[in-house]
Amino acid sequence: MSLKRVLSLRTVVSTSAGLTFSTACFVAAAQVASYLAGDAAWLAILVAGVLTLLTAAVFSELNGMFPSAAGLRLYLSKAFGEKFSQVVSLLYMLVITLVVGTETYVLGHVLNYAIPAISPLIWVVVMLVVATAMNLRGVNIAGAFQDFFTYGLVASLVIFAVVAFGRTGIHLQAPLATNGLGGLFNAVAVGVFLFVGFEWVTPLAEEVTQGNVIPRGMFLAVGLLTVVYALFTMAMTATVPGALRQTLLASPTPHLVFGEAVLGRTGVWWMTLTSLAASVTTFNAGLITISRFMYASAREAVLPKWFSQVNVRFATPQNAIISLFFVGLAVSAAVFFSGRYLTLVLMGSAMESIIYAVGAWAVLTLRRRLPDQERPFRAAGGNLLPAAAVIVFGVLALGVMLQNLWVPVLLGLAALACYLYVLYAVPRLKALQAAERDAARQARAARRRPVSTEAAAAADAPTD
Amino acid sequence: MATAEELKASLMDFEENYNANPKLKTMNRDWNRKVRVKATDVEVEYGLDLKDGVVRFLEQPPAEPDLVVASDGETLTSMFYGEVSPSEPYMDGTLKVTGSEEDLIRLDFVTAMIWG
């Protein structure tokens, strides 16, 4: 038997890489560079990329064991139980919502840089309205469109970096100066943000026919991202004049400062269009993933039933999408008035490191609990690789939290809120759903179609 | 354990409820899909043909489906009678779906709209 539609390796790579691209990544890349003394950002990005490959191996093993669109939610449930899985999934989605809010804020500044007459706040509202409308209408960038956006972005960033080096020549200053181990550590910890979401490709596991396409796609995507980000960041910091470098590193729109320095207004528009393409994939993937997560959670009675309301015309979870619009607007406004966009970028980095560490821990747990389960992909090196991933990403998460104390405070409060919600609210929602189901089941029992007596007898007969 | 007959009855009940729901006709007006329903314990397979907002039960499963829904007979029967949502067995790994994520979520929307 064969399915009508299957995804190719090319599309799996473009989806995995495309999910990580965002305008906030340019801020993170500049932040990486700011921790290092010279033009050594490539080194930190390379290390972050190699470490992310550990995670690609971890998620490949989990995906092979449970090839399901439920992804992380299912892996954690199998390894640690329902409650833990619910708390971590809710927390992860909450942080991703904050990152989407940050993305809107940064994109608002990008558009304001290109068209100064319109305030960033207006752009924020416009972008959120457009993203919400797209999601309500069920527009989903996938397949060939995803290929176009991702490979177009890769080409744009590589070509621009080459143009920048072509104009100034390659004059790297201290390309190995890491500002000590502390500087490199901090840069790598933030560098993890550049790869946020590459593993979200695992829900496509049911759309491929060969089991190894997803793992291969993830490895290739991480490799591609490492090269592209390293090249672009190096060009960004090495080709701008010294005085402008500090402005660039402290700006919410570093790539526009870079674009202007290299090609003037043409560079600004080049980077603005690149940003828009990067944000489109973030809004698309982020909002669709979160709204569907909310919908599925409501169907499981983890969130109130209201969130499972479906739009009949466009077949989309309308209440979940509209709620996200207001949450996104609130986050963007909070970031706009507080100016703390870096805090949310760091929260995203810390959360991603936590997810990577927990995923690796799940691999270790499942190897012990389900030793005979089929594993089409097994992370090499026995337990050494997942154990190393737990330690490395655990330490990186701590490192990010120490850079900005708001990060552990906000993450801690969010985790506590999710835990209390799962402990007290979810059982009530489940009880309510069970009561409704019982009543409906009794009503339907009478409606169940009678089956032939021979078939019923055969089913009831004892087997040898 | 549900029998093949019970699974068939649940699919026919699903067909009846689906076709009686005008909202589903609107929502799925251009969602034309062939679904293979596979009971892993009683080793029986049926099909559903969704076309122009109308569903038709198929005694013979489609050779080239868009979506394959596989689980034990009891889970499938309960699901097509609306006693459980597909999300629940799906999330705990009991229900396996092969096909597009878009189609999977649409199938869940359908059951949500029939049974709430």
Short mmCIF file of C-alpha atoms in Angstrom, two decimals, chain A residues 6-178:
data_model
loop_
_atom_site.label_atom_id
_atom_site.label_comp_id
_atom_site.label_asym_id
_atom_site.label_seq_id
_atom_site.Cartn_x
_atom_site.Cartn_y
_atom_site.Cartn_z
CA VAL A 6 4.90 11.88 0.51
CA LEU A 7 7.50 14.50 1.46
CA SER A 8 10.98 14.51 -0.05
CA LEU A 9 14.25 14.94 1.83
CA ARG A 10 14.58 18.40 0.26
CA THR A 11 11.31 19.52 1.83
CA VAL A 12 12.13 17.95 5.19
CA VAL A 13 15.42 19.93 5.23
CA SER A 14 13.67 23.14 4.16
CA THR A 15 10.96 22.66 6.80
CA SER A 16 13.42 21.94 9.61
CA ALA A 17 15.70 24.85 8.65
CA GLY A 18 12.78 27.14 7.82
CA LEU A 19 11.23 26.66 11.25
CA THR A 20 14.31 28.17 12.89
CA PHE A 21 14.57 31.28 10.72
CA SER A 22 13.19 34.39 12.37
CA THR A 23 13.97 38.09 12.58
CA ALA A 24 14.85 37.60 16.27
CA CYS A 25 17.67 35.28 15.12
CA PHE A 26 19.57 38.32 13.85
CA VAL A 27 19.33 39.85 17.33
CA ALA A 28 20.57 36.57 18.82
CA ALA A 29 23.43 36.42 16.28
CA ALA A 30 24.52 39.95 17.24
CA GLN A 31 24.24 38.98 20.91
CA VAL A 32 26.52 35.98 20.24
CA ALA A 33 29.08 38.31 18.63
CA SER A 34 28.88 40.76 21.55
CA TYR A 35 30.23 38.14 23.99
CA LEU A 36 33.37 37.58 21.94
CA ALA A 37 36.39 39.86 21.65
CA GLY A 38 37.07 39.74 17.91
CA ASP A 39 35.34 38.24 14.90
CA ALA A 40 34.97 34.85 16.55
CA ALA A 41 31.17 34.54 16.40
CA TRP A 42 31.57 31.76 13.81
CA LEU A 43 33.32 29.66 16.44
CA ALA A 44 30.47 29.98 18.96
CA ILE A 45 27.88 29.28 16.25
CA LEU A 46 29.86 26.25 15.10
CA VAL A 47 30.00 24.90 18.67
CA ALA A 48 26.27 25.58 19.17
CA GLY A 49 25.58 23.81 15.84
CA VAL A 50 27.66 20.77 16.77
CA LEU A 51 25.91 20.58 20.15
CA THR A 52 22.56 20.86 18.40
CA LEU A 53 23.56 17.84 16.31
CA LEU A 54 23.59 15.88 19.59
CA THR A 55 19.97 16.90 19.98
CA ALA A 56 19.19 15.96 16.39
CA ALA A 57 20.39 12.44 17.26
CA VAL A 58 18.25 12.43 20.41
CA PHE A 59 15.08 13.56 18.60
CA SER A 60 15.78 11.15 15.74
CA GLU A 61 15.74 8.24 18.20
CA LEU A 62 12.53 9.46 19.85
CA ASN A 63 10.89 10.12 16.48
CA GLY A 64 11.83 6.64 15.26
CA MET A 65 10.26 5.05 18.33
CA PHE A 66 7.08 7.13 18.17
CA PRO A 67 6.59 8.55 14.66
CA SER A 68 3.69 10.81 15.50
CA ALA A 69 2.56 14.39 15.01
CA ALA A 70 2.12 14.51 18.80
CA GLY A 71 5.96 14.76 18.95
CA LEU A 72 7.44 15.97 22.22
CA ARG A 73 4.12 15.65 24.04
CA LEU A 74 4.08 11.90 23.32
CA TYR A 75 7.80 11.30 24.00
CA LEU A 76 7.60 12.93 27.42
CA SER A 77 4.37 11.17 28.26
CA LYS A 78 5.90 7.78 27.46
CA ALA A 79 9.07 8.56 29.43
CA PHE A 80 7.83 10.52 32.44
CA GLY A 81 4.04 10.25 32.55
CA GLU A 82 1.10 12.45 31.67
CA LYS A 83 1.44 15.20 34.28
CA PHE A 84 5.10 15.92 33.57
CA SER A 85 4.42 15.88 29.84
CA GLN A 86 1.53 18.33 30.25
CA VAL A 87 3.52 20.74 32.45
CA VAL A 88 6.56 20.81 30.12
CA SER A 89 4.44 21.05 26.94
CA LEU A 90 2.35 23.91 28.35
CA LEU A 91 5.47 25.74 29.51
CA TYR A 92 7.17 25.23 26.15
CA MET A 93 4.16 26.55 24.23
CA LEU A 94 3.92 29.52 26.61
CA VAL A 95 7.56 30.44 26.01
CA ILE A 96 7.17 30.00 22.25
CA THR A 97 4.20 32.38 22.42
CA LEU A 98 6.47 34.91 24.15
CA VAL A 99 9.08 34.42 21.43
CA VAL A 100 6.44 35.02 18.73
CA GLY A 101 5.51 38.23 20.60
CA THR A 102 9.18 39.23 20.57
CA GLU A 103 9.40 38.42 16.87
CA THR A 104 6.52 40.82 16.22
CA TYR A 105 8.24 43.55 18.25
CA VAL A 106 11.56 43.12 16.41
CA LEU A 107 9.85 42.98 13.02
CA GLY A 108 7.94 46.15 13.94
CA HIS A 109 11.30 47.89 14.43
CA VAL A 110 12.63 46.47 11.16
CA LEU A 111 9.69 47.89 9.21
CA ASN A 112 9.97 51.19 11.08
CA TYR A 113 13.66 51.34 10.08
CA ALA A 114 12.67 50.87 6.43
CA ILE A 115 9.62 53.18 6.58
CA PRO A 116 10.24 55.57 9.50
CA ALA A 117 6.92 57.40 9.03
CA ILE A 118 5.02 54.51 10.58
CA SER A 119 5.61 53.77 14.26
CA PRO A 120 6.81 50.27 15.31
CA LEU A 121 3.69 49.83 17.46
CA ILE A 122 1.44 50.25 14.43
CA TRP A 123 3.56 47.73 12.53
CA VAL A 124 3.20 45.32 15.46
CA VAL A 125 -0.58 45.52 15.28
CA VAL A 126 -0.58 45.24 11.48
CA MET A 127 1.72 42.21 11.50
CA LEU A 128 -0.32 40.44 14.18
CA VAL A 129 -3.57 41.13 12.32
CA VAL A 130 -2.07 39.80 9.07
CA ALA A 131 -0.63 36.70 10.78
CA THR A 132 -3.92 36.02 12.59
CA ALA A 133 -5.95 36.49 9.40
CA MET A 134 -3.63 34.10 7.53
CA ASN A 135 -4.00 31.50 10.25
CA LEU A 136 -7.75 31.95 10.52
CA ARG A 137 -8.05 31.41 6.78
CA GLY A 138 -5.94 28.26 7.11
CA VAL A 139 -3.05 29.51 4.97
CA ASN A 140 -0.22 27.09 5.62
CA ILE A 141 3.22 27.49 4.09
CA ALA A 142 4.34 23.96 3.41
CA GLY A 143 5.85 21.77 0.75
CA ALA A 144 6.98 23.74 -2.33
CA PHE A 145 6.26 27.11 -0.63
CA GLN A 146 8.43 26.12 2.33
CA ASP A 147 11.22 25.12 -0.09
CA PHE A 148 10.94 28.51 -1.81
CA PHE A 149 11.05 30.51 1.45
CA THR A 150 13.84 28.54 3.11
CA TYR A 151 16.21 28.16 0.18
CA GLY A 152 15.46 31.75 -0.85
CA LEU A 153 16.45 32.93 2.65
CA VAL A 154 19.61 30.85 2.62
CA ALA A 155 20.57 32.28 -0.78
CA SER A 156 19.77 35.85 0.34
CA LEU A 157 21.93 35.62 3.49
CA VAL A 158 24.85 33.90 1.75
CA ILE A 159 24.83 36.30 -1.22
CA PHE A 160 24.64 39.34 1.04
CA ALA A 161 27.56 38.08 3.15
CA VAL A 162 29.60 37.49 -0.01
CA VAL A 163 28.71 40.98 -1.30
CA ALA A 164 29.77 42.48 2.05
CA PHE A 165 33.11 40.67 2.02
CA GLY A 166 33.51 41.57 -1.66
CA ARG A 167 33.20 45.29 -0.89
CA THR A 168 35.51 45.42 2.12
CA GLY A 169 37.69 42.37 1.61
CA ILE A 170 38.08 39.62 4.18
CA HIS A 171 39.85 41.29 7.09
CA LEU A 172 38.92 39.27 10.15
CA GLN A 173 40.13 40.66 13.45
CA ALA A 174 41.11 38.03 15.98
CA PRO A 175 38.84 35.30 14.55
CA LEU A 176 39.77 32.99 17.41
CA ALA A 177 39.54 35.52 20.27
CA THR A 178 36.85 34.07 22.49
#
